[in-house]
Each structure stands twice: as structure tokens, then as C-alpha cells.
Amino acid sequence: MAQNRRTKLNILVTGTLGTGKYTMSSLLADAAQLCHINVGDVVKEKNLYDGWDEN
């Protein structure tokens, strides 16, 4: 059976608000020649949420 071999990684960065996740992950993606995807933007763009917690 043939195995699918990935040539690039998926890297998920999580953490507390305002700690520089977006900045750091953008720089990392540029340096590693990876695609940077902001999941929050995709969720909003495609309306993939059911509600919002204001707390």
C-alpha cells in the first residue's frame, strides 16, 4: 500500500489574546515559505460559527 508523504507541515499556533501569535506565525510562514492562514478570518468569511461569547 502506498503511503501519502507530506512535503510541508501544518503548524497551529494558539494562545492568549495579544501575545503576538499573528505576528510570529506570519514571520514563521514567510521564513519557511509556508502559507499563513488566519483561522479566525476564515471562520468569519465563511460564516462558520453559531454564536459569539461576549465574556
mmCIF file with all atom_site columns, C-alpha atoms in Angstrom:
data_model
loop_
_atom_site.group_PDB
_atom_site.id
_atom_site.type_symbol
_atom_site.label_atom_id
_atom_site.label_alt_id
_atom_site.label_comp_id
_atom_site.label_asym_id
_atom_site.label_entity_id
_atom_site.label_seq_id
_atom_site.pdbx_PDB_ins_code
_atom_site.Cartn_x
_atom_site.Cartn_y
_atom_site.Cartn_z
_atom_site.occupancy
_atom_site.B_iso_or_equiv
_atom_site.pdbx_formal_charge
_atom_site.auth_seq_id
_atom_site.auth_comp_id
_atom_site.auth_asym_id
_atom_site.auth_atom_id
_atom_site.pdbx_PDB_model_num
ATOM 1  C CA . MET A 1 1  ? 0.000   0.000  0.000  1.00 0.00 ? 1  MET A CA 1
ATOM 2  C CA . ALA A 1 2  ? 1.390   3.382  -0.990 1.00 0.00 ? 2  ALA A CA 1
ATOM 3  C CA . GLN A 1 3  ? 1.776   5.986  1.730  1.00 0.00 ? 3  GLN A CA 1
ATOM 4  C CA . ASN A 1 4  ? 0.977   9.642  1.191  1.00 0.00 ? 4  ASN A CA 1
ATOM 5  C CA . ARG A 1 5  ? 4.019   11.673 2.113  1.00 0.00 ? 5  ARG A CA 1
ATOM 6  C CA . ARG A 1 6  ? 3.504   15.286 3.076  1.00 0.00 ? 6  ARG A CA 1
ATOM 7  C CA . THR A 1 7  ? 6.121   17.718 1.938  1.00 0.00 ? 7  THR A CA 1
ATOM 8  C CA . LYS A 1 8  ? 5.041   20.659 4.110  1.00 0.00 ? 8  LYS A CA 1
ATOM 9  C CA . LEU A 1 9  ? 3.910   20.924 7.708  1.00 0.00 ? 9  LEU A CA 1
ATOM 10 C CA . ASN A 1 10 ? 0.745   22.261 9.252  1.00 0.00 ? 10 ASN A CA 1
ATOM 11 C CA . ILE A 1 11 ? 1.644   24.407 12.252 1.00 0.00 ? 11 ILE A CA 1
ATOM 12 C CA . LEU A 1 12 ? -1.142  25.552 14.560 1.00 0.00 ? 12 LEU A CA 1
ATOM 13 C CA . VAL A 1 13 ? -0.367  28.467 16.873 1.00 0.00 ? 13 VAL A CA 1
ATOM 14 C CA . THR A 1 14 ? -2.699  29.104 19.812 1.00 0.00 ? 14 THR A CA 1
ATOM 15 C CA . GLY A 1 15 ? -2.524  31.275 22.887 1.00 0.00 ? 15 GLY A CA 1
ATOM 16 C CA . THR A 1 16 ? -3.779  34.225 24.864 1.00 0.00 ? 16 THR A CA 1
ATOM 17 C CA . LEU A 1 17 ? -5.069  37.321 23.099 1.00 0.00 ? 17 LEU A CA 1
ATOM 18 C CA . GLY A 1 18 ? -2.488  39.993 22.346 1.00 0.00 ? 18 GLY A CA 1
ATOM 19 C CA . THR A 1 19 ? 0.636   37.856 22.736 1.00 0.00 ? 19 THR A CA 1
ATOM 20 C CA . GLY A 1 20 ? 1.866   38.180 19.138 1.00 0.00 ? 20 GLY A CA 1
ATOM 21 C CA . LYS A 1 21 ? 0.577   34.938 17.632 1.00 0.00 ? 21 LYS A CA 1
ATOM 22 C CA . TYR A 1 22 ? -0.332  36.560 14.319 1.00 0.00 ? 22 TYR A CA 1
ATOM 23 C CA . THR A 1 23 ? 2.959   38.436 14.028 1.00 0.00 ? 23 THR A CA 1
ATOM 24 C CA . MET A 1 24 ? 5.073   35.434 14.973 1.00 0.00 ? 24 MET A CA 1
ATOM 25 C CA . SER A 1 25 ? 3.196   32.989 12.758 1.00 0.00 ? 25 SER A CA 1
ATOM 26 C CA . SER A 1 26 ? 3.339   35.377 9.781  1.00 0.00 ? 26 SER A CA 1
ATOM 27 C CA . LEU A 1 27 ? 7.103   35.713 10.162 1.00 0.00 ? 27 LEU A CA 1
ATOM 28 C CA . LEU A 1 28 ? 7.480   31.949 10.578 1.00 0.00 ? 28 LEU A CA 1
ATOM 29 C CA . ALA A 1 29 ? 5.407   31.284 7.454  1.00 0.00 ? 29 ALA A CA 1
ATOM 30 C CA . ASP A 1 30 ? 7.489   33.748 5.439  1.00 0.00 ? 30 ASP A CA 1
ATOM 31 C CA . ALA A 1 31 ? 10.779  32.299 6.670  1.00 0.00 ? 31 ALA A CA 1
ATOM 32 C CA . ALA A 1 32 ? 9.700   28.707 5.999  1.00 0.00 ? 32 ALA A CA 1
ATOM 33 C CA . GLN A 1 33 ? 7.951   29.549 2.722  1.00 0.00 ? 33 GLN A CA 1
ATOM 34 C CA . LEU A 1 34 ? 4.619   28.302 4.067  1.00 0.00 ? 34 LEU A CA 1
ATOM 35 C CA . CYS A 1 35 ? 1.107   29.634 3.563  1.00 0.00 ? 35 CYS A CA 1
ATOM 36 C CA . HIS A 1 36 ? -0.217  31.646 6.537  1.00 0.00 ? 36 HIS A CA 1
ATOM 37 C CA . ILE A 1 37 ? -3.947  31.165 7.182  1.00 0.00 ? 37 ILE A CA 1
ATOM 38 C CA . ASN A 1 38 ? -5.728  33.030 9.954  1.00 0.00 ? 38 ASN A CA 1
ATOM 39 C CA . VAL A 1 39 ? -8.460  30.574 11.020 1.00 0.00 ? 39 VAL A CA 1
ATOM 40 C CA . GLY A 1 40 ? -10.480 33.357 12.666 1.00 0.00 ? 40 GLY A CA 1
ATOM 41 C CA . ASP A 1 41 ? -10.699 35.192 9.346  1.00 0.00 ? 41 ASP A CA 1
ATOM 42 C CA . VAL A 1 42 ? -11.804 32.025 7.535  1.00 0.00 ? 42 VAL A CA 1
ATOM 43 C CA . VAL A 1 43 ? -14.484 31.365 10.159 1.00 0.00 ? 43 VAL A CA 1
ATOM 44 C CA . LYS A 1 44 ? -15.860 34.904 9.783  1.00 0.00 ? 44 LYS A CA 1
ATOM 45 C CA . GLU A 1 45 ? -15.591 34.936 5.980  1.00 0.00 ? 45 GLU A CA 1
ATOM 46 C CA . LYS A 1 46 ? -17.446 31.642 5.576  1.00 0.00 ? 46 LYS A CA 1
ATOM 47 C CA . ASN A 1 47 ? -19.864 32.236 8.478  1.00 0.00 ? 47 ASN A CA 1
ATOM 48 C CA . LEU A 1 48 ? -18.731 29.027 10.205 1.00 0.00 ? 48 LEU A CA 1
ATOM 49 C CA . TYR A 1 49 ? -19.838 29.963 13.707 1.00 0.00 ? 49 TYR A CA 1
ATOM 50 C CA . ASP A 1 50 ? -23.105 29.560 15.569 1.00 0.00 ? 50 ASP A CA 1
ATOM 51 C CA . GLY A 1 51 ? -22.784 32.349 18.129 1.00 0.00 ? 51 GLY A CA 1
ATOM 52 C CA . TRP A 1 52 ? -20.429 34.667 19.956 1.00 0.00 ? 52 TRP A CA 1
ATOM 53 C CA . ASP A 1 53 ? -19.467 34.713 23.617 1.00 0.00 ? 53 ASP A CA 1
ATOM 54 C CA . GLU A 1 54 ? -19.155 38.326 24.784 1.00 0.00 ? 54 GLU A CA 1
ATOM 55 C CA . ASN A 1 55 ? -17.405 37.302 28.037 1.00 0.00 ? 55 ASN A CA 1
#
